Amino acid sequence: MKCLIIGGGGQLGMEWEEFCSKNSIIHKSFGSKDLDITNFASTNAILEAYLPDVVINCAAYTKVDLAEDEKEQAFLINSEAVKNLSSTCKSLNIKLVHYSTDYVFSGTSEHLDLIPEGFSEDSDTKAVNVYGVSKLEGEKAIQETSCDFLILRVSWLCGKFGNNFVKTMLKLAETRNELNVVNDQYGSPTFTENVVQNTWTLIHANEQGIFNISSEGLCTWFDFATEIFKIKGMELKVHPVTSDAFPTSAKRPNFSKLSTKKISKIESANIEEWKTGLQKLLNQLN
């Protein structure tokens, strides 16, 4: 199987590059400087020249707050470019693997009681910020082209590459004795190594459609931070605060847990408990 990785410079793309190299998978990886998916002609030419069996699209506009002011750019990358990519994959008979987000859901506090196991792949979508809407439009564009696709929704993504919440907390702990962390947004972290492994399982099972890939269990950002410092043995005071303590341009869902029931039914899929995934990541970062 021959893979082409788009967005290879990000934390998920770099995880894919390492996975393919370690497992002797024929692949090429392109960062944004090498392949700009908003340049449709260039993107199509690369796909036609390489003719992979699978395109793994890790490229995305992910600046959630900035997207409120850069709406056109967010939609160009997350929707229009994805539509072009899926159309080209359709015409060249290439499978498209595309990553989406928990932010396609509104996630009110009521959902915490209504669906504590999280949003399923079939739950009604309703994004509450520009970033979420742009990612949702990308999902719809892929489905409308009817290409062979996997849309994989992830939440609170963390890994050993790139920037993420875990690394931010560890960095802040170097210079601070106490931190305020939001305690009214609920979800579950997703770890890039687990994402790649489960995606590969889905590809080999020739699965199609939408799947959630996340961790088992539920936590807040405060719970997440507290567990990071607990595992690391750091004496740091973490104070729970409401979202109001950190005003942002973009509204965040209060609840964005993704249900993993569907993927758990796939043979060889491995959904970890979030604390287990965190322990593995911290070991890797050491």
XYZ file of C-alpha atoms in Angstrom:
286
model
C 0.000 0.000 0.000
C 1.288 3.433 -0.969
C 0.357 6.464 1.158
C 0.603 10.200 0.616
C 0.567 12.299 3.798
C -0.626 15.902 3.533
C 0.078 18.256 6.416
C 3.170 16.281 7.337
C 4.630 19.096 9.428
C 1.897 19.035 12.091
C 1.716 16.855 15.196
C -0.527 14.253 13.533
C 1.295 14.329 10.204
C 4.649 13.817 11.916
C 3.188 10.885 13.856
C 2.103 9.376 10.527
C 5.561 9.911 9.039
C 7.166 8.072 11.956
C 4.588 5.257 11.816
C 5.081 4.692 8.090
C 8.877 4.753 8.385
C 8.923 2.302 11.320
C 6.548 -0.094 9.554
C 8.229 0.101 6.133
C 5.100 1.542 4.520
C 5.711 3.115 1.123
C 4.877 6.793 1.562
C 5.601 10.418 0.829
C 4.963 13.196 3.325
C 4.358 16.817 2.378
C 4.387 19.756 4.759
C 2.503 22.954 3.950
C 5.581 24.478 2.284
C 5.835 21.519 -0.082
C 2.131 21.038 -0.774
C -0.342 23.874 -0.309
C -3.784 22.287 -0.587
C -5.311 25.685 -1.392
C -3.352 25.547 -4.665
C -5.716 23.147 -6.386
C -3.707 22.718 -9.612
C -0.495 21.893 -7.736
C -2.287 19.512 -5.374
C -3.958 17.664 -8.232
C -0.675 17.409 -10.138
C 1.090 15.827 -7.149
C -1.710 13.291 -6.662
C -1.714 12.408 -10.366
C 2.063 12.014 -10.421
C 2.372 9.886 -7.268
C -0.932 8.002 -7.555
C -1.102 6.725 -3.961
C -3.568 4.128 -2.761
C -4.450 6.348 0.189
C -4.244 10.098 0.819
C -3.992 10.924 4.521
C -5.043 14.538 4.982
C -3.708 16.005 8.219
C -3.703 19.565 6.862
C -6.136 21.972 8.511
C -6.669 25.517 9.685
C -6.781 24.994 13.466
C -6.485 28.480 14.979
C -9.895 28.402 16.641
C -10.001 32.001 17.893
C -8.257 33.578 14.912
C -10.730 31.840 12.599
C -13.424 34.249 13.820
C -11.527 37.026 12.001
C -9.963 34.884 9.271
C -13.148 33.185 8.144
C -12.234 33.092 4.447
C -8.894 31.412 5.137
C -10.479 28.867 7.498
C -13.104 27.907 4.912
C -10.554 27.856 2.092
C -8.368 25.297 3.881
C -10.976 23.310 5.820
C -13.736 23.218 3.223
C -12.920 24.357 -0.317
C -9.502 22.671 -0.471
C -10.986 19.509 1.035
C -13.695 19.501 -1.626
C -11.040 19.700 -4.339
C -9.012 16.971 -2.667
C -11.977 14.618 -2.402
C -13.014 15.256 -6.019
C -9.514 14.456 -7.241
C -9.367 11.310 -5.090
C -12.699 10.264 -6.578
C -11.486 10.701 -10.154
C -8.185 8.905 -9.486
C -9.768 6.106 -7.419
C -7.778 7.013 -4.286
C -9.035 6.448 -0.743
C -9.199 9.685 1.257
C -8.544 9.701 4.997
C -9.523 13.037 6.507
C -9.444 14.268 10.113
C -12.231 16.335 11.620
C -13.108 17.564 15.091
C -15.386 17.381 18.115
C -16.146 21.052 17.446
C -18.730 20.060 14.818
C -21.044 19.621 17.841
C -22.644 22.341 19.986
C -21.987 20.461 23.213
C -24.113 22.248 25.823
C -23.961 21.438 29.530
C -27.249 19.537 29.127
C -25.480 16.973 26.926
C -23.353 15.971 29.912
C -26.441 14.389 31.465
C -28.191 13.366 28.240
C -25.294 11.542 26.544
C -22.474 11.065 29.084
C -20.887 8.500 26.750
C -20.475 11.261 24.163
C -21.664 12.232 20.703
C -21.977 9.350 18.254
C -21.114 9.541 14.577
C -24.826 9.907 13.834
C -25.546 12.671 16.352
C -26.896 15.933 14.972
C -24.105 18.389 14.226
C -24.253 22.053 15.170
C -20.962 23.933 15.350
C -20.808 27.047 17.538
C -17.711 28.718 16.073
C -16.245 29.452 12.629
C -13.590 26.762 12.946
C -16.202 24.116 13.717
C -18.462 25.234 10.876
C -15.553 25.171 8.403
C -14.610 21.630 9.443
C -18.238 20.529 9.189
C -18.456 21.955 5.672
C -15.345 19.951 4.795
C -17.036 16.776 6.029
C -20.101 17.517 3.906
C -17.981 18.233 0.828
C -16.280 14.841 1.103
C -19.583 13.011 1.460
C -21.082 14.851 -1.527
C -18.256 13.758 -3.848
C -18.964 10.088 -2.980
C -15.291 9.186 -2.986
C -13.960 6.258 -0.940
C -13.448 8.071 2.346
C -12.806 7.848 6.051
C -13.698 10.924 8.113
C -12.169 10.588 11.551
C -13.267 12.943 14.319
C -10.772 13.557 17.111
C -10.824 15.779 20.211
C -8.234 17.514 22.404
C -5.405 16.153 20.247
C -2.018 15.621 21.923
C 1.192 13.901 20.883
C 4.960 13.979 21.155
C 5.279 16.215 18.088
C 4.126 19.819 17.677
C 2.318 21.974 20.222
C -0.525 20.837 22.461
C -2.075 21.145 25.921
C 0.261 18.653 27.601
C 3.378 20.444 26.403
C 1.904 23.821 27.334
C 1.197 22.683 30.896
C 4.710 21.266 31.294
C 6.210 24.482 29.954
C 4.164 26.672 32.307
C 5.155 24.477 35.240
C 8.795 25.437 34.673
C 8.158 29.008 35.777
C 4.974 28.935 37.892
C 3.932 27.496 41.230
C 0.192 27.624 40.517
C -2.145 27.713 37.545
C -5.800 28.430 36.823
C -7.352 25.862 34.479
C -10.870 25.709 33.037
C -13.140 23.223 34.795
C -16.467 23.593 32.947
C -15.526 22.175 29.532
C -15.856 18.374 29.341
C -14.345 15.980 26.845
C -11.583 13.426 26.444
C -8.022 13.772 25.122
C -7.015 11.962 21.952
C -3.406 10.862 21.556
C -1.806 10.956 18.116
C -0.067 7.567 18.340
C -3.393 5.889 19.127
C -5.101 7.840 16.334
C -2.621 6.650 13.734
C -2.753 3.025 14.899
C -6.558 2.946 14.865
C -6.727 4.726 11.519
C -4.423 2.104 10.028
C -6.687 -0.609 11.420
C -9.697 1.022 9.719
C -7.835 1.356 6.429
C -6.847 -2.328 6.452
C -10.402 -3.331 7.338
C -11.496 -1.353 4.251
C -13.912 0.638 6.391
C -15.682 3.707 5.040
C -17.658 6.588 6.502
C -17.325 8.561 9.733
C -15.628 7.231 12.869
C -14.792 8.870 16.186
C -11.314 8.182 17.511
C -10.788 9.355 21.067
C -10.070 7.969 24.529
C -12.331 6.300 27.048
C -13.361 8.333 30.064
C -14.420 11.917 30.644
C -12.532 14.872 32.105
C -12.254 18.649 32.151
C -9.154 20.615 31.234
C -8.612 21.030 34.984
C -8.759 17.239 35.480
C -6.377 16.794 32.556
C -3.836 19.280 33.933
C -4.078 17.833 37.430
C -3.335 14.334 36.121
C -0.337 15.592 34.119
C 1.290 17.048 37.225
C 0.313 14.046 39.337
C 2.047 11.616 36.965
C 5.092 13.872 36.726
C 5.238 14.232 40.502
C 5.184 18.021 40.294
C 4.175 20.073 43.316
C 1.979 22.607 41.586
C -1.291 24.154 42.738
C -3.975 23.910 40.049
C -7.093 26.000 40.614
C -10.382 25.159 38.848
C -12.009 28.164 37.152
C -14.909 28.742 34.766
C -14.497 29.559 31.080
C -15.346 33.161 31.906
C -11.901 33.483 33.485
C -10.370 33.127 30.006
C -12.468 35.149 27.519
C -11.954 33.960 23.925
C -13.080 35.186 20.510
C -14.569 31.812 19.644
C -17.177 30.068 21.745
C -16.214 26.579 22.961
C -18.597 23.667 23.542
C -19.171 22.907 27.226
C -19.298 19.216 26.350
C -17.531 17.644 23.364
C -16.947 14.041 24.378
C -16.888 11.684 21.373
C -18.420 8.220 21.760
C -16.082 5.410 20.697
C -18.696 2.636 20.591
C -18.577 2.325 16.798
C -14.825 1.920 16.406
C -14.649 -0.362 19.449
C -16.590 -2.942 17.426
C -13.844 -3.092 14.796
C -11.509 -6.047 15.250
C -7.999 -5.000 16.349
C -9.084 -1.450 17.223
C -7.590 -0.247 20.502
C -9.320 2.529 22.427
C -7.343 3.501 25.517
C -8.502 5.115 28.737
C -7.326 8.730 28.675
C -5.068 8.397 31.721
C -3.338 5.421 30.081
C -2.763 7.420 26.910
C -1.413 10.338 28.934
C 1.018 8.095 30.826
C 2.345 6.740 27.501
C 2.779 10.236 26.095
C 4.613 11.525 29.164
C 6.921 8.504 28.997
C 7.669 9.364 25.361
C 8.335 13.008 26.192
C 10.852 11.920 28.835
